[in-house]
Amino acid sequence: MSTSAETAGVSRRLPGDLAMWFFILAELSVFALLILAFTVAQVLHPQMFSEGRQLLDRSTGLAMTLSLLTAGLFAALAQEKVRQDRPRRAALLLCGALLLACGYVAIKLTEYAHLLANGLGMEHNTFFTLYWILTAFHFLHVLLGMVILAWLAEGCRRRRYGTRQSSGLESGVLYWHMVDLVWVLLFPVVYILG
């Protein structure tokens, strides 16, 4: 018995490659464990975590959130442009996403430099140990995401992706959305919630 979607010629499938989904689930599991460790440590040391949060700039965290989410929007729009057979427009959108990701990197490096200049390194206390582990691990994922965005932009420029052949593009955009999702969780946990 066929469904109406199959009858209409539309196939239902997960976007991207199955291997990327497994990779994303594995990475999300690691982040979940790190966030759980942060939360448990916060319960054990509420005063230390409250004082540590006061030393972070929430507006910086918000700026990083907006840059990553906007980059994610650009990546999603690029994927839609490929579906519309407009790969050159998609390449421009992916370059825009890459520039926004560069903004995140610049803000994060500035924040790291400020914290280090004030003696708030990894060994300062439990809050900052976990802060550095969580945010640096995420930072590495952002850097990999930027390489992927650049690769996808070049692929679109060379018309490597089309309406029928876009699994690689979908996988790359999925990865970037994982980076967004993790930061959307990290920002309130690390910068706001007490």
Tab-separated table of C-alpha atoms in Angstrom:
chain	number	residue	atom	x	y	z
A	1	MET	CA	0.000	0.000	0.000
A	2	SER	CA	1.549	3.332	-1.027
A	3	THR	CA	1.184	6.587	0.850
A	4	SER	CA	-0.003	9.798	-0.732
A	5	ALA	CA	3.575	11.189	-0.618
A	6	GLU	CA	4.882	8.181	-2.553
A	7	THR	CA	2.004	8.486	-4.989
A	8	ALA	CA	2.868	12.137	-5.576
A	9	GLY	CA	6.472	11.147	-6.343
A	10	VAL	CA	7.914	12.586	-3.113
A	11	SER	CA	10.220	10.311	-1.151
A	12	ARG	CA	10.375	10.606	2.627
A	13	ARG	CA	13.899	10.381	4.009
A	14	LEU	CA	16.125	11.947	6.584
A	15	PRO	CA	18.134	14.852	5.172
A	16	GLY	CA	21.852	14.213	4.837
A	17	ASP	CA	23.759	10.989	5.333
A	18	LEU	CA	22.999	8.423	8.023
A	19	ALA	CA	26.664	8.538	9.100
A	20	MET	CA	26.306	12.259	9.847
A	21	TRP	CA	23.273	11.552	12.016
A	22	PHE	CA	25.269	8.997	14.027
A	23	PHE	CA	28.133	11.458	14.374
A	24	ILE	CA	25.777	14.219	15.530
A	25	LEU	CA	24.113	11.920	18.066
A	26	ALA	CA	27.523	10.906	19.427
A	27	GLU	CA	28.617	14.531	19.741
A	28	LEU	CA	25.340	15.548	21.376
A	29	SER	CA	25.826	12.725	23.885
A	30	VAL	CA	29.268	14.070	24.828
A	31	PHE	CA	27.886	17.583	25.218
A	32	ALA	CA	24.995	16.233	27.302
A	33	LEU	CA	27.464	14.570	29.682
A	34	LEU	CA	29.506	17.774	29.967
A	35	ILE	CA	26.396	19.853	30.637
A	36	LEU	CA	25.287	17.312	33.229
A	37	ALA	CA	28.695	17.548	34.943
A	38	PHE	CA	28.387	21.356	34.939
A	39	THR	CA	24.891	21.163	36.436
A	40	VAL	CA	25.882	18.702	39.166
A	41	ALA	CA	28.928	20.811	40.081
A	42	GLN	CA	26.657	23.857	40.250
A	43	VAL	CA	24.370	22.081	42.710
A	44	LEU	CA	27.407	21.181	44.835
A	45	HIS	CA	28.970	24.683	44.665
A	46	PRO	CA	26.143	27.209	44.094
A	47	GLN	CA	28.042	30.198	45.512
A	48	MET	CA	31.126	29.566	43.379
A	49	PHE	CA	29.022	29.210	40.225
A	50	SER	CA	27.054	32.365	41.006
A	51	GLU	CA	30.273	34.331	41.524
A	52	GLY	CA	31.822	32.816	38.391
A	53	ARG	CA	28.822	33.824	36.286
A	54	GLN	CA	29.142	37.400	37.527
A	55	LEU	CA	32.588	37.512	35.912
A	56	LEU	CA	31.176	36.618	32.479
A	57	ASP	CA	29.661	39.198	30.144
A	58	ARG	CA	26.128	38.138	29.190
A	59	SER	CA	25.996	40.625	26.314
A	60	THR	CA	29.037	38.885	24.822
A	61	GLY	CA	27.258	35.550	25.181
A	62	LEU	CA	24.165	37.007	23.524
A	63	ALA	CA	26.223	38.418	20.638
A	64	MET	CA	27.786	34.988	20.069
A	65	THR	CA	24.323	33.392	20.161
A	66	LEU	CA	22.965	35.799	17.559
A	67	SER	CA	25.965	35.307	15.262
A	68	LEU	CA	25.668	31.499	15.351
A	69	LEU	CA	21.888	31.472	14.902
A	70	THR	CA	22.062	33.931	12.015
A	71	ALA	CA	24.790	31.813	10.412
A	72	GLY	CA	22.450	28.827	10.804
A	73	LEU	CA	19.660	30.778	9.099
A	74	PHE	CA	21.977	31.616	6.195
A	75	ALA	CA	22.999	27.954	5.881
A	76	ALA	CA	19.340	26.863	5.827
A	77	LEU	CA	18.550	29.506	3.196
A	78	ALA	CA	21.514	28.277	1.140
A	79	GLN	CA	20.105	24.760	1.238
A	80	GLU	CA	16.781	26.109	-0.021
A	81	LYS	CA	18.540	27.964	-2.857
A	82	VAL	CA	20.156	24.695	-3.967
A	83	ARG	CA	16.694	23.089	-4.003
A	84	GLN	CA	15.617	25.964	-6.271
A	85	ASP	CA	18.640	25.242	-8.520
A	86	ARG	CA	20.362	28.509	-7.571
A	87	PRO	CA	23.745	27.230	-6.343
A	88	ARG	CA	25.605	30.519	-6.858
A	89	ARG	CA	23.147	32.300	-4.551
A	90	ALA	CA	23.617	29.427	-2.099
A	91	ALA	CA	27.398	29.955	-2.223
A	92	LEU	CA	26.929	33.629	-1.286
A	93	LEU	CA	24.684	32.711	1.621
A	94	LEU	CA	27.211	30.152	2.853
A	95	CYS	CA	29.956	32.781	2.646
A	96	GLY	CA	27.710	35.035	4.742
A	97	ALA	CA	27.307	32.220	7.266
A	98	LEU	CA	31.072	31.816	7.321
A	99	LEU	CA	31.564	35.537	8.006
A	100	LEU	CA	29.084	35.380	10.878
A	101	ALA	CA	30.943	32.374	12.264
A	102	CYS	CA	34.146	34.428	12.054
A	103	GLY	CA	32.355	37.042	14.159
A	104	TYR	CA	31.641	34.362	16.779
A	105	VAL	CA	35.295	33.299	16.760
A	106	ALA	CA	36.516	36.887	17.164
A	107	ILE	CA	34.135	37.523	20.076
A	108	LYS	CA	35.026	34.231	21.759
A	109	LEU	CA	38.769	34.790	21.418
A	110	THR	CA	38.345	38.282	22.876
A	111	GLU	CA	36.410	36.815	25.792
A	112	TYR	CA	39.061	34.143	26.345
A	113	ALA	CA	41.832	36.763	26.290
A	114	HIS	CA	39.935	38.925	28.803
A	115	LEU	CA	39.403	36.010	31.182
A	116	LEU	CA	43.031	34.913	30.971
A	117	ALA	CA	44.253	38.482	31.533
A	118	ASN	CA	42.202	38.515	34.746
A	119	GLY	CA	43.642	35.213	35.958
A	120	LEU	CA	40.460	33.242	35.250
A	121	GLY	CA	42.034	30.269	33.543
A	122	MET	CA	41.067	26.639	33.707
A	123	GLU	CA	42.699	26.096	37.095
A	124	HIS	CA	41.008	29.078	38.816
A	125	ASN	CA	38.127	27.041	40.278
A	126	THR	CA	35.587	24.356	39.361
A	127	PHE	CA	33.306	26.831	37.578
A	128	PHE	CA	36.066	28.014	35.270
A	129	THR	CA	37.446	24.514	34.740
A	130	LEU	CA	34.060	23.415	33.433
A	131	TYR	CA	33.502	26.725	31.600
A	132	TRP	CA	36.762	26.243	29.659
A	133	ILE	CA	36.103	22.574	28.914
A	134	LEU	CA	32.543	23.195	27.671
A	135	THR	CA	33.200	26.337	25.661
A	136	ALA	CA	36.538	25.210	24.207
A	137	PHE	CA	35.030	21.884	23.107
A	138	HIS	CA	32.212	23.817	21.443
A	139	PHE	CA	34.732	26.272	19.954
A	140	LEU	CA	36.533	23.378	18.247
A	141	HIS	CA	33.200	22.281	16.757
A	142	VAL	CA	32.639	25.814	15.449
A	143	LEU	CA	36.054	25.763	13.768
A	144	LEU	CA	35.252	22.429	12.094
A	145	GLY	CA	31.866	23.852	11.103
A	146	MET	CA	33.601	26.791	9.455
A	147	VAL	CA	35.745	24.448	7.382
A	148	ILE	CA	32.568	22.621	6.376
A	149	LEU	CA	30.787	25.894	5.468
A	150	ALA	CA	33.757	26.940	3.302
A	151	TRP	CA	33.791	23.518	1.610
A	152	LEU	CA	30.041	23.725	0.967
A	153	ALA	CA	30.320	27.270	-0.414
A	154	GLU	CA	33.017	26.150	-2.847
A	155	GLY	CA	30.915	23.119	-3.786
A	156	CYS	CA	27.945	25.368	-4.537
A	157	ARG	CA	30.135	27.738	-6.532
A	158	ARG	CA	31.299	24.778	-8.629
A	159	ARG	CA	27.697	23.539	-8.929
A	160	ARG	CA	28.567	20.280	-7.143
A	161	TYR	CA	25.133	20.223	-5.495
A	162	GLY	CA	21.858	20.167	-7.333
A	163	THR	CA	18.188	19.513	-6.771
A	164	ARG	CA	18.778	15.739	-6.949
A	165	GLN	CA	22.281	15.541	-5.479
A	166	SER	CA	22.477	17.500	-2.236
A	167	SER	CA	23.115	14.910	0.473
A	168	GLY	CA	26.590	16.320	1.209
A	169	LEU	CA	25.191	19.827	1.516
A	170	GLU	CA	22.403	18.616	3.793
A	171	SER	CA	24.914	16.802	6.010
A	172	GLY	CA	27.091	19.899	6.317
A	173	VAL	CA	24.133	22.121	7.163
A	174	LEU	CA	22.957	19.530	9.703
A	175	TYR	CA	26.355	19.677	11.384
A	176	TRP	CA	26.156	23.469	11.597
A	177	HIS	CA	22.677	23.242	13.133
A	178	MET	CA	24.097	20.886	15.766
A	179	VAL	CA	26.688	23.564	16.592
A	180	ASP	CA	23.841	26.114	16.898
A	181	LEU	CA	21.743	23.832	19.062
A	182	VAL	CA	24.568	23.111	21.471
A	183	TRP	CA	25.330	26.819	21.892
A	184	VAL	CA	21.646	27.607	22.465
A	185	LEU	CA	21.858	25.149	25.383
A	186	LEU	CA	25.284	26.284	26.607
A	187	PHE	CA	24.534	30.004	26.658
A	188	PRO	CA	21.813	29.898	29.333
A	189	VAL	CA	23.448	27.067	31.313
A	190	VAL	CA	26.838	28.764	31.519
A	191	TYR	CA	25.990	32.484	31.391
A	192	ILE	CA	22.517	32.882	32.888
A	193	LEU	CA	20.890	30.069	34.865
A	194	GLY	CA	21.778	29.819	38.534
